[in-house]
Coordinates of N, CA and C and ligand atoms in Angstrom, one line a residue:
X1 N 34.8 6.2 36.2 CA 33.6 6.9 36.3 C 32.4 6.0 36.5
X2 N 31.7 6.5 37.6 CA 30.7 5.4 38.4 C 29.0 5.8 36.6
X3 N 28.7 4.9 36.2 CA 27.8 5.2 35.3 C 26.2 4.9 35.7
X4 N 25.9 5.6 36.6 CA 24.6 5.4 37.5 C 23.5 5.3 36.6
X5 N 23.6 6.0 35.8 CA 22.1 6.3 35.1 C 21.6 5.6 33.9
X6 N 20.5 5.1 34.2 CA 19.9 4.2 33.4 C 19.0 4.9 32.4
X7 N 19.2 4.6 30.7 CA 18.7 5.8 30.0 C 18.2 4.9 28.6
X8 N 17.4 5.6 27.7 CA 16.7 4.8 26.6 C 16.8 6.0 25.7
X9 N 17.4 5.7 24.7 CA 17.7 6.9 23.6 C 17.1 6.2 22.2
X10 N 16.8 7.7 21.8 CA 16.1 6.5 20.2 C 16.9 7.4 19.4
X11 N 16.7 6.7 18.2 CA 18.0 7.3 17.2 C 17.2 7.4 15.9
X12 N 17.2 8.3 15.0 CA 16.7 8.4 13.8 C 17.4 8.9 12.5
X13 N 17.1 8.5 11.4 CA 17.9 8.9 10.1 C 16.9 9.1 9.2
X14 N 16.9 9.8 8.4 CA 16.0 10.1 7.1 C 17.1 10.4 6.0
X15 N 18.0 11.0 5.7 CA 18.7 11.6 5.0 C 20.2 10.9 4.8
X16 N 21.4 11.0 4.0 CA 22.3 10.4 3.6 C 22.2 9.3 3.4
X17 N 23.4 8.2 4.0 CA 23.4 7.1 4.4 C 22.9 6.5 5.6
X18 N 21.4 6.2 5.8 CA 21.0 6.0 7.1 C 21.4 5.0 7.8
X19 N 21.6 4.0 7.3 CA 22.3 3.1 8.6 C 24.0 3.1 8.6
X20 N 24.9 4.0 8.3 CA 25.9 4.2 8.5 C 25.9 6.1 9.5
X21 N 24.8 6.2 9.7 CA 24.3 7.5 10.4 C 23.8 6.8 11.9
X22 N 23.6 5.7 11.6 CA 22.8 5.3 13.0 C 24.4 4.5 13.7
X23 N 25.0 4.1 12.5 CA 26.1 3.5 13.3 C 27.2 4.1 13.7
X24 N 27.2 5.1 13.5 CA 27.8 6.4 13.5 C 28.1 6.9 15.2
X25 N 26.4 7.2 15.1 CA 26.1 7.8 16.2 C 26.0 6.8 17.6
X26 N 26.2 5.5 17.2 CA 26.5 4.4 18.3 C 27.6 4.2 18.9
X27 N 28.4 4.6 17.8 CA 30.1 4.7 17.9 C 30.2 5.4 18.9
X28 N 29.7 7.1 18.6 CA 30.2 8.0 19.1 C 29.9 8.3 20.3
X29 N 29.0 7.3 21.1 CA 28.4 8.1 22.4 C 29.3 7.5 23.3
X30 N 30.2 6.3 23.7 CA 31.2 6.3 24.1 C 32.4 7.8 24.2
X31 N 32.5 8.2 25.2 CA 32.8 7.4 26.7 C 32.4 7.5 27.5
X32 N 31.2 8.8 27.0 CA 30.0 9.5 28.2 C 29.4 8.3 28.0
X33 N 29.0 7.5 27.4 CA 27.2 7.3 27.7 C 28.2 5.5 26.9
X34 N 27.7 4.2 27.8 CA 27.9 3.1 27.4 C 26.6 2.4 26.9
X35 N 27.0 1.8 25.8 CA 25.8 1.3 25.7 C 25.2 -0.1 25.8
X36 N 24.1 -0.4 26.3 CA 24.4 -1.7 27.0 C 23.3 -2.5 26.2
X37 N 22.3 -2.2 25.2 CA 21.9 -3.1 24.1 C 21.1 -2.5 22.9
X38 N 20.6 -2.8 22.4 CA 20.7 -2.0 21.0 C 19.4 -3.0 20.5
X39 N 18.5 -2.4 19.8 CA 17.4 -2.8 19.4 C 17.6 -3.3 17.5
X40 N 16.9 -3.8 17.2 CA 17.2 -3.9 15.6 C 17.1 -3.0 14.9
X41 N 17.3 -2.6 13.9 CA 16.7 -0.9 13.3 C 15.7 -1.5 12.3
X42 N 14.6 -0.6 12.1 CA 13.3 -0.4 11.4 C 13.5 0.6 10.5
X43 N 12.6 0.3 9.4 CA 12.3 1.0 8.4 C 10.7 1.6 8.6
X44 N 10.5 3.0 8.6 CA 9.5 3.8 9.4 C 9.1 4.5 8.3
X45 N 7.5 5.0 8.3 CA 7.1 5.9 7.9 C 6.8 7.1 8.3
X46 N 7.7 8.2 7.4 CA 7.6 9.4 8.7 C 6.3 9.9 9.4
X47 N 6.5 10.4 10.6 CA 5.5 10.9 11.2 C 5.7 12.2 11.5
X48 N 4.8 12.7 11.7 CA 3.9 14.5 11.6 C 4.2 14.8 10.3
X49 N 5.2 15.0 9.9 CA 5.0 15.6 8.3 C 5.3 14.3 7.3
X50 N 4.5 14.3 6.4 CA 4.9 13.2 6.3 C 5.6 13.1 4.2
X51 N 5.8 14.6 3.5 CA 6.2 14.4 2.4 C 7.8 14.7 2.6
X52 N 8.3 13.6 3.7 CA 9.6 12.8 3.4 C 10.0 11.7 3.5
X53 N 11.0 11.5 3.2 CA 12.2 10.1 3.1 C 11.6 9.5 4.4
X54 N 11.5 7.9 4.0 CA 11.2 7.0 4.8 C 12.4 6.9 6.2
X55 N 12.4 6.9 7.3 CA 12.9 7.0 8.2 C 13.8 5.5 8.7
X56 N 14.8 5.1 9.2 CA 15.8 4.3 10.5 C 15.7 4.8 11.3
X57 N 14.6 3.7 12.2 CA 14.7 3.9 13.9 C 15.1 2.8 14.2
X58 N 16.3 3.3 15.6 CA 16.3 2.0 16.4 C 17.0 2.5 17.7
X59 N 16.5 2.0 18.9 CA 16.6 2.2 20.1 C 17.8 1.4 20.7
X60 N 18.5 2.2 22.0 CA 19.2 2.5 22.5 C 19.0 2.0 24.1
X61 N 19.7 0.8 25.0 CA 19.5 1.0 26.6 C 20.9 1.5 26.5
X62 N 21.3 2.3 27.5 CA 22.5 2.9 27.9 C 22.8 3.3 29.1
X63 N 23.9 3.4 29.9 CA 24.1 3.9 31.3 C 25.2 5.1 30.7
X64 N 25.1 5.9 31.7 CA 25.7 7.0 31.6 C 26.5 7.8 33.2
X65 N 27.3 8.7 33.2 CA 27.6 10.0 34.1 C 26.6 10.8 34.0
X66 N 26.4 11.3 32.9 CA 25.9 12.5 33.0 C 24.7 12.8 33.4
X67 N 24.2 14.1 34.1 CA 23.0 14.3 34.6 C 22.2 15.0 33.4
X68 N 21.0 15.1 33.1 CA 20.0 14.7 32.8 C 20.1 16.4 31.0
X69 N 20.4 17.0 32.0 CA 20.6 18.4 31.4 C 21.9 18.4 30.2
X70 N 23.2 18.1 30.9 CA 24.4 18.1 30.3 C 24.2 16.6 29.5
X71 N 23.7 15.7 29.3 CA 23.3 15.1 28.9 C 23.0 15.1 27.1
X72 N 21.6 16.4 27.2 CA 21.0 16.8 26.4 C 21.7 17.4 25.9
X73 N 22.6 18.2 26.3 CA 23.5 19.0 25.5 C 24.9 18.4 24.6
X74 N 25.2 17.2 25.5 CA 26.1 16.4 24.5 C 25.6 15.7 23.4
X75 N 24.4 15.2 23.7 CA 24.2 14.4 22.9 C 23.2 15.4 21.5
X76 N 23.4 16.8 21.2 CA 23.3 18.2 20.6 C 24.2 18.2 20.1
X77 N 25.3 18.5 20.9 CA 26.4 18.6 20.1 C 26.8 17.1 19.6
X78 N 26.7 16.1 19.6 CA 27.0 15.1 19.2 C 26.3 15.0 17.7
X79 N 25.1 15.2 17.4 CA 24.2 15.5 16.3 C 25.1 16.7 15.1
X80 N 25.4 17.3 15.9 CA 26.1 18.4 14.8 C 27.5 17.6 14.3
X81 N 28.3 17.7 15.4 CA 29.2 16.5 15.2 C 28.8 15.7 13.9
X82 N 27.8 14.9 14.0 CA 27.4 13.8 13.1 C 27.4 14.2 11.6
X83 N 26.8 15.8 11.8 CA 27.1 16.3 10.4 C 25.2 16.8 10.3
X84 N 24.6 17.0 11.3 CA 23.4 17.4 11.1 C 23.3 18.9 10.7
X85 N 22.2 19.3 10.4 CA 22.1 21.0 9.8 C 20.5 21.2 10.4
X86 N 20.2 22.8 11.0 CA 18.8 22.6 11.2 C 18.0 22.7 10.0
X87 N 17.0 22.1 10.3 CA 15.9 21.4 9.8 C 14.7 22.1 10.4
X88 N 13.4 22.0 10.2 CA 12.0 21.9 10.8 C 11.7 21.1 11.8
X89 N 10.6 21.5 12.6 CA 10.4 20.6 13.5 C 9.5 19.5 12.7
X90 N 10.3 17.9 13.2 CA 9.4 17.0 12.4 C 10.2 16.9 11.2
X91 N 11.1 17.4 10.6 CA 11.4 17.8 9.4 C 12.6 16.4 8.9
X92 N 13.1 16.5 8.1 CA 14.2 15.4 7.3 C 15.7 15.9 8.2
X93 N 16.2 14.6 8.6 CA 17.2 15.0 9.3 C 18.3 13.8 9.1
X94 N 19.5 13.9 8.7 CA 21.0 12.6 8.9 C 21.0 12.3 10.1
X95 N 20.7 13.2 11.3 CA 20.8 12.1 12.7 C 19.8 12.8 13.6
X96 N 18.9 11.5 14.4 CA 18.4 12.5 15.6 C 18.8 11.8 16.7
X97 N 19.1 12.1 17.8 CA 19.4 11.2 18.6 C 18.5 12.1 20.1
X98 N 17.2 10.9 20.6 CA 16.7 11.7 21.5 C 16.4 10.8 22.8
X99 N 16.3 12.0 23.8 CA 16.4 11.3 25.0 C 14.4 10.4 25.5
X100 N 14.8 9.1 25.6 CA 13.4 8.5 26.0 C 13.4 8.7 27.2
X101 N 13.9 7.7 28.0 CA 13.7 8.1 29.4 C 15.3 8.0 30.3
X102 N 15.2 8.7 31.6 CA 16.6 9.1 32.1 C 15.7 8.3 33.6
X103 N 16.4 7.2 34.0 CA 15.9 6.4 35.1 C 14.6 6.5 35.4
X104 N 14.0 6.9 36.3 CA 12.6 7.0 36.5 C 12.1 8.7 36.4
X105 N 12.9 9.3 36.1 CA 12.5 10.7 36.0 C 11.8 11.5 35.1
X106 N 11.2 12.0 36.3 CA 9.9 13.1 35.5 C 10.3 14.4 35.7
X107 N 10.3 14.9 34.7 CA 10.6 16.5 34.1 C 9.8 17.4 33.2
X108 N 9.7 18.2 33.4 CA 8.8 19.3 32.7 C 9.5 20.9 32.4
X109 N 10.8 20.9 32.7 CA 11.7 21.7 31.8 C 11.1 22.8 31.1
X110 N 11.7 23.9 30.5 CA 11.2 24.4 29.5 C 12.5 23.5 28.6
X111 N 13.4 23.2 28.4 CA 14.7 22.6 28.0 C 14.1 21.4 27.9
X112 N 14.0 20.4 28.7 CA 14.0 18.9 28.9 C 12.7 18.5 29.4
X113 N 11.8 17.6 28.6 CA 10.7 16.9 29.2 C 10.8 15.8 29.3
X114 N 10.9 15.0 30.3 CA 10.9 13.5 30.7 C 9.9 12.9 31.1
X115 N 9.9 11.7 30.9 CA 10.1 11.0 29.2 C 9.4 11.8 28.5
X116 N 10.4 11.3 27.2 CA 10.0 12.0 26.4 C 8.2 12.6 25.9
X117 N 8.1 13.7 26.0 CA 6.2 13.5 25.7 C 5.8 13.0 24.7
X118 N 6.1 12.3 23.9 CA 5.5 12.2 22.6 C 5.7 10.5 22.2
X119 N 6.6 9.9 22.8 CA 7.1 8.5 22.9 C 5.7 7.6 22.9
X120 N 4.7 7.9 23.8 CA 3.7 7.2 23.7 C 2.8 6.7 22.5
X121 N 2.8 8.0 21.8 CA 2.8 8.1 20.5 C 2.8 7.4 19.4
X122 N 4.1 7.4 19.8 CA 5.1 7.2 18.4 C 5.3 5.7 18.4
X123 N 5.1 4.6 17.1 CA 4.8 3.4 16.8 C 6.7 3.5 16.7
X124 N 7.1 4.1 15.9 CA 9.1 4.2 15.3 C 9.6 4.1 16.5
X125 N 9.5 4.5 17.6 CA 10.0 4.5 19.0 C 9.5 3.2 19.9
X126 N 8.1 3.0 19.9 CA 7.7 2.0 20.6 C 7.7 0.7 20.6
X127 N 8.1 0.1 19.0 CA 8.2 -1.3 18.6 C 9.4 -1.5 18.6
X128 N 10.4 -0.8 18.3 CA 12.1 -1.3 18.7 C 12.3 -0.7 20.3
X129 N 11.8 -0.5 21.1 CA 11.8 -0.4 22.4 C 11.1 -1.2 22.8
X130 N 10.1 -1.9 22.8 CA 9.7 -3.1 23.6 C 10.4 -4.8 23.2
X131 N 11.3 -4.6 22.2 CA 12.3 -5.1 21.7 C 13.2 -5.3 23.0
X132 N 13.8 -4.3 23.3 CA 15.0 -4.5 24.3 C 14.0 -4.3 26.0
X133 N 13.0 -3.9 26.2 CA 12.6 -3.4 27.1 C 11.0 -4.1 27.2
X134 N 10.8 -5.2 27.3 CA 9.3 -5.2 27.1 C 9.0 -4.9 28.4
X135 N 9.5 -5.1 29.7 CA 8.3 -4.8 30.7 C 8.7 -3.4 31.6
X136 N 9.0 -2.7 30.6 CA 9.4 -0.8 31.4 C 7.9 -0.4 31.7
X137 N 8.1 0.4 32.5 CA 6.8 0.9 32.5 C 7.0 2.8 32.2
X138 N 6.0 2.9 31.9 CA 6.3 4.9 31.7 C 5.9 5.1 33.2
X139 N 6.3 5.8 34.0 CA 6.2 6.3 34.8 C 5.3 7.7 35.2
X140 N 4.8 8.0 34.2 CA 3.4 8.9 34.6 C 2.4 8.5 33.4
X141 N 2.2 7.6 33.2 CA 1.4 7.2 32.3 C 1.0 5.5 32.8
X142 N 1.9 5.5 33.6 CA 1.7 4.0 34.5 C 1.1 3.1 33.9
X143 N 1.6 3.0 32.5 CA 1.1 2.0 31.5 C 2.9 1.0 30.9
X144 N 2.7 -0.4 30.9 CA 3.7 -0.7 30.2 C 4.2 -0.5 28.3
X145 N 4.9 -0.7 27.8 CA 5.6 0.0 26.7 C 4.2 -0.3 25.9
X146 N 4.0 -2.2 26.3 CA 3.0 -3.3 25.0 C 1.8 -2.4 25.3
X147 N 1.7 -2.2 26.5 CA 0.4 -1.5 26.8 C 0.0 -0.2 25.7
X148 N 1.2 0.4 25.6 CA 1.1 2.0 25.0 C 1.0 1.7 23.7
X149 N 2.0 0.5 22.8 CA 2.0 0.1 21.9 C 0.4 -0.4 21.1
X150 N -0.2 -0.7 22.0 CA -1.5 -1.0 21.4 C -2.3 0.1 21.0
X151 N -2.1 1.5 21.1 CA -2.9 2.3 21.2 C -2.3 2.9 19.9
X152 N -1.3 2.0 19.0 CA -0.5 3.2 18.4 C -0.9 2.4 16.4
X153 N -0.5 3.2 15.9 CA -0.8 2.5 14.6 C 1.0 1.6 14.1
X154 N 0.8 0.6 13.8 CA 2.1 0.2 13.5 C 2.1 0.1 12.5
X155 N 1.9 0.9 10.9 CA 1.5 -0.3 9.8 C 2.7 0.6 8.9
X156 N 3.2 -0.3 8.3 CA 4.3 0.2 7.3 C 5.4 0.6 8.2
X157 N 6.0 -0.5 9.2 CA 7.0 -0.2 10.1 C 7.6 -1.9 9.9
X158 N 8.7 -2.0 9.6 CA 9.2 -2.9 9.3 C 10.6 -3.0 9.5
X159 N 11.0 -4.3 9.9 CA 12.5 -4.6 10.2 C 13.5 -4.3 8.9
X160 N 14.5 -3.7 9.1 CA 15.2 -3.1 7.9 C 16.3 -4.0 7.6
X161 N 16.7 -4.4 6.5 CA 17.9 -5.9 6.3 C 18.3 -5.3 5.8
X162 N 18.1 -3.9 5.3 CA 19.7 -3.6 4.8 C 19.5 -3.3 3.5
Ligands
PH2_1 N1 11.3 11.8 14.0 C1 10.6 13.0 14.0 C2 9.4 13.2 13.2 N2 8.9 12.0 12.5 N3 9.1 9.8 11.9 C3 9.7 8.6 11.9 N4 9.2 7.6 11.2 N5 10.9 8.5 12.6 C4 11.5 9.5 13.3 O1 12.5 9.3 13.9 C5 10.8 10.8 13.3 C6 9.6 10.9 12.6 C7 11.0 14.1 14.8 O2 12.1 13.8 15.6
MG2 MG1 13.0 13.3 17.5
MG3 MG1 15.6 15.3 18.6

């Protein structure tokens, strides 16, 4: 299988064992989706809601088959798999696994928005992504990662040892 597509997934844990949740779900994205480097994992403070469990983020480069859609749907079912249950939006969760960006593509979906809309944002997504990725650029925001990173609060986001 030819694995054309170049992809940035970020991975999250709040609940159980969080870094055997994140290792988990690294395991398991083989044989759809390879992964080709892996960011350190951080200890995060949650964001939008914030009366839960301190968060494991860590980012994902990966190549893949799959197109952009069926994608989203494995890596759904791959979360349930993992042993996830719904939750709230924003809410406490044992795995999230979401899509950052799928090669240079822009999407606006009702299903799928590319890149992700909210990544800009998000300090848990941006500091272990310029990790593996410092000079990506967002593609409709035509700003680099460092660039977006500055605009973001980093404080109480820290390398996790374990
Ligand atoms: N995920 C969310 C909401 N808030 N906060 C942190 N620190 N890390 C996350 O992965 C996270 C979050 C929704 O997916
Ligand atoms: Mg998410
Ligand atoms: Mg998600």
């Amino acid at each position: 299988m030819i694995m054309e597509h170049i992809i940035y997934l970020a991975l999250g844990s709040n609940m159980g064992n969080r870094p055997a949740n994140l290792k988990a779900a690294i395991d398991i994205l083989t044989p759809q989706i390879a992964v080709k480097k892996k960011s350190a994992v951080y200890e995060t403070p949650p964001w939008g809601f914030a009366d839960q469990p301190v968060f494991l983020n860590q980012v994902l480069k990966a190549e893949t088959y799959l197109q952009p859609e069926p994608l989203l749907h494995h890596l759904k079912r791959l979360e349930v798999v993992l042993g996830r249950v719904p939750s709230f939006d924003n809410g406490p969760r044992s795995i999230d696994i979401d899509i950052l960006f799928f090669d240079d593509l822009i999407t606006d979906s009702p299903v799928l928005k590319l890149p992700h809309p909210r990544l800009h944002e998000r300090a848990f997504v941006l500091v272990p992504l310029i990790e593996i990725a410092p000079d990506l650029r967002h593609p409709v925001l035509n700003k680099s990662m460092n660039d977006l990173l500055g605009a973001c609060d980093t404080s109480g986001i820290e390398k996790y040892r374990g």
